[in-house]
Short mmCIF file of C-alpha atoms in Angstrom, two decimals:
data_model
loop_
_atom_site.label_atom_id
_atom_site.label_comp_id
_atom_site.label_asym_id
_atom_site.label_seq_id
_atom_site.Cartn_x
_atom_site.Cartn_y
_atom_site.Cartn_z
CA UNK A 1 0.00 0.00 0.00
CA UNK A 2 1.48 3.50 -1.10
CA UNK A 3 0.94 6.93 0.79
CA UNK A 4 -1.56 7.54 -2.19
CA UNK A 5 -4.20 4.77 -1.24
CA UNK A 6 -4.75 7.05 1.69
CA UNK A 7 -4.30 5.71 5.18
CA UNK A 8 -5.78 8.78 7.08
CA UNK A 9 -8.45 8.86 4.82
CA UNK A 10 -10.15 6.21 5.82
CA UNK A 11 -10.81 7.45 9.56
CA UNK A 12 -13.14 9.63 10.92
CA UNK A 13 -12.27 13.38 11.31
CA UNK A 14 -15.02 16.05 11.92
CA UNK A 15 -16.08 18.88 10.65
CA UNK A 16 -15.76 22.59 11.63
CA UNK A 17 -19.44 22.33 12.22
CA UNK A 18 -19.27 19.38 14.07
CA UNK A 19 -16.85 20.73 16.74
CA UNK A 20 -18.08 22.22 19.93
CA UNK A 21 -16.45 24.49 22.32
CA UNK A 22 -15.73 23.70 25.88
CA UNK A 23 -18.22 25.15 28.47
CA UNK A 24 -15.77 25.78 30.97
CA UNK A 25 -17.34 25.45 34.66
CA UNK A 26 -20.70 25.07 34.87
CA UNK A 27 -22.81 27.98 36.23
CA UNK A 28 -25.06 27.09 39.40
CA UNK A 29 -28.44 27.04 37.47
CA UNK A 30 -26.87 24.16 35.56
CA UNK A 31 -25.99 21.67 37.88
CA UNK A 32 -27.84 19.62 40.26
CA UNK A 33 -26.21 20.66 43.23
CA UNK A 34 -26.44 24.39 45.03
CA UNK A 35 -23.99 24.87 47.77
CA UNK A 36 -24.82 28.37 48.79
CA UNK A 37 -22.02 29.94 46.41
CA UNK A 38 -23.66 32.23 43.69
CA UNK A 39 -20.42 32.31 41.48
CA UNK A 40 -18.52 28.85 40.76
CA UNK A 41 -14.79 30.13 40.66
CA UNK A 42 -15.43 31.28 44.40
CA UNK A 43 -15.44 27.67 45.55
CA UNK A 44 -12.15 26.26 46.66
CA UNK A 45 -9.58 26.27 49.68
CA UNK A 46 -7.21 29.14 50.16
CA UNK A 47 -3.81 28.06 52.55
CA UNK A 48 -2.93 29.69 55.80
CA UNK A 49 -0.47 32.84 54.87
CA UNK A 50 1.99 31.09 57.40
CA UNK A 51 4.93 29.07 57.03
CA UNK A 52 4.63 25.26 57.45
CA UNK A 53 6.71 23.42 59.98
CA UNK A 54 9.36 25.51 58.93
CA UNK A 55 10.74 25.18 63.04
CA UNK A 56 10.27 21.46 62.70
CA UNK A 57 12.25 19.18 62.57
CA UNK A 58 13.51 17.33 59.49
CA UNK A 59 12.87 20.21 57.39
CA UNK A 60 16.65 20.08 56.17
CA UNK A 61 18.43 17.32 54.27
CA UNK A 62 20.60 16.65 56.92
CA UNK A 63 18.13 16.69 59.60
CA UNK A 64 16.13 14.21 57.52
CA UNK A 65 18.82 11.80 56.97
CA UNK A 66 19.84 11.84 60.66
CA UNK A 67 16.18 10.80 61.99
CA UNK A 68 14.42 12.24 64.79
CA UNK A 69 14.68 10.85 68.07
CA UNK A 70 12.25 8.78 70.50
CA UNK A 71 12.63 12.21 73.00
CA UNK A 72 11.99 14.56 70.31
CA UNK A 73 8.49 12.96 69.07
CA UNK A 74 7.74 12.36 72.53
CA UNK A 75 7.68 16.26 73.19
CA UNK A 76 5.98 17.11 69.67
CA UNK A 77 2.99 15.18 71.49
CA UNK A 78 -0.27 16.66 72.68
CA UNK A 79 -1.60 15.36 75.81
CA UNK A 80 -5.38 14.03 75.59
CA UNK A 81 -7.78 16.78 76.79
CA UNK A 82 -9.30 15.41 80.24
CA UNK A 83 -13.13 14.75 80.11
CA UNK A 84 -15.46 16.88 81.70
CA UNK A 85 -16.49 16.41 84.63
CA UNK A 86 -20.39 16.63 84.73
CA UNK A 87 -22.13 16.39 80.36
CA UNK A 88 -25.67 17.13 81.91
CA UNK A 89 -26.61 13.91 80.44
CA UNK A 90 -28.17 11.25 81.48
CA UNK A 91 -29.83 9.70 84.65
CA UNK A 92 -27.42 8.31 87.05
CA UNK A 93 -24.32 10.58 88.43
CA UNK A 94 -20.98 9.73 87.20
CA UNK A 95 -22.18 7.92 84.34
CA UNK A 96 -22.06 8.36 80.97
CA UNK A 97 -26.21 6.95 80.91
CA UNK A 98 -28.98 7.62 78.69
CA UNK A 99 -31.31 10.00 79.73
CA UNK A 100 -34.98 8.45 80.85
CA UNK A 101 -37.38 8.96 78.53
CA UNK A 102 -40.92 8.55 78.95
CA UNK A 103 -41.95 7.83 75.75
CA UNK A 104 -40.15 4.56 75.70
CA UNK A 105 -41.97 1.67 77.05
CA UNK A 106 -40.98 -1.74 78.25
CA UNK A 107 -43.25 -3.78 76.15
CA UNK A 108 -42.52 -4.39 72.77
CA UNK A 109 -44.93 -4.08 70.05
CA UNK A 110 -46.18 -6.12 67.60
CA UNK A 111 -46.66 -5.46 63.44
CA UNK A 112 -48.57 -2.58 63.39
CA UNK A 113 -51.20 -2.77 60.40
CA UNK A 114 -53.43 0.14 59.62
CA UNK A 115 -57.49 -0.17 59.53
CA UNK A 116 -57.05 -0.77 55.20
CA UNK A 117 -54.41 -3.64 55.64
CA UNK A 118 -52.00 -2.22 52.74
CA UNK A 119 -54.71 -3.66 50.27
CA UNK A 120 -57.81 -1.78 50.53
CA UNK A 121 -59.11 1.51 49.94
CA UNK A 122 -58.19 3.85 53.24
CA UNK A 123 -61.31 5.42 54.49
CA UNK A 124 -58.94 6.54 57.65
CA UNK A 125 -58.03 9.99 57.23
CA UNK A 126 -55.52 9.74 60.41
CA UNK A 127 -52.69 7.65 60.60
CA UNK A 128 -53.88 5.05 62.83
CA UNK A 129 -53.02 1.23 62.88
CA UNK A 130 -53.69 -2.03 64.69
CA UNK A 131 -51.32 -3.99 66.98
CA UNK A 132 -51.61 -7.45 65.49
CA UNK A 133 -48.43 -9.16 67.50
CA UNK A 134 -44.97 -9.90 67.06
CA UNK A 135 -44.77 -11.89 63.97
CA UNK A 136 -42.84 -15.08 64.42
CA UNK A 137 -39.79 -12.61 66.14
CA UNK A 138 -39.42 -11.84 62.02
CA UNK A 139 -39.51 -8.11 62.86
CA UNK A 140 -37.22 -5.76 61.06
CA UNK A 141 -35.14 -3.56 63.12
CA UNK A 142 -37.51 -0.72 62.87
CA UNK A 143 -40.30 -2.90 63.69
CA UNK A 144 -38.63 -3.89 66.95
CA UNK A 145 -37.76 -0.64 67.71
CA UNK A 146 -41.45 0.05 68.41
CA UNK A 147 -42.64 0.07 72.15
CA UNK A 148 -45.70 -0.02 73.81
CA UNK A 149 -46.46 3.42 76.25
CA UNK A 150 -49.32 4.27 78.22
CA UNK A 151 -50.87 7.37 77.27
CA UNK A 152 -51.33 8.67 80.83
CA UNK A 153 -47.94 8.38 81.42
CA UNK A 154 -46.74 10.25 79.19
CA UNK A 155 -46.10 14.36 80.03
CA UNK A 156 -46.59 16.96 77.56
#
């Protein structure tokens, strides 16, 4: 085959017309996702105007090839901040306890199946539903989640 049969003929190129130009970054009524920034170019992370661990050690060659010593990490280390004493939560003293809460009962509920059993046309206008029992301990977490509470009980 000779440079006349035409070996870059034969592929695909397109046309002026055919070429689009690049849209750049996308303004914010184009995309799906608004994160409170009107333009798109103000977006981004600008660095401290500070010098980096420029009194740390290692920043040299020669500290670098020498190593840093047990003693010297040991002082770069913060100590762990000590917990507070008192969180205001929770019902015992000293504890780190859930809070009591009345709306949590002891019994567990059953499935919970409303007055048109999923199947029928609902004639209920509030959402109200039927404890039917616990279904062969099949529940889903959510299901189980679900506790009995006495309404007279409860304050508010």
């Amino acid at each position: 085959m000779t440079s006349a049969d035409g070996w870059g003929d034969d592929v695909y190129q397109p046309d002026p017309s055919e070429i689009q130009e690049d849209s750049g970054v996308l303004d914010v009524e184009d995309t799906l996702d608004f994160d409170g920034v009107a333009d798109p170019l103000d977006r981004g992370w600008s660095p401290p105007e500070r010098p980096l661990a420029v009194n740390h050690f290692g920043v040299t060659a020669a500290e670098a090839k020498a190593g840093e010593t047990l003693d010297q990490r040991l002082a770069e280390e913060l100590p762990d901040p000590a917990p507070p004493d008192d969180d205001g939560i929770g019902d015992c003293a000293g504890t780190d306890g859930e809070p009591l809460d009345d709306e949590v009962g002891d019994a567990r509920s059953g499935r919970l199946v409303a007055p048109d059993e999923g199947a029928h046309e609902d004639d209920e206008a509030a959402l109200v539903a039927t404890d039917v029992g616990i279904d062969g301990a099949a529940a889903s977490a959510e299901e189980a989640a679900v506790h009995v509470i006495d309404e007279d009980s409860v304050s508010g």
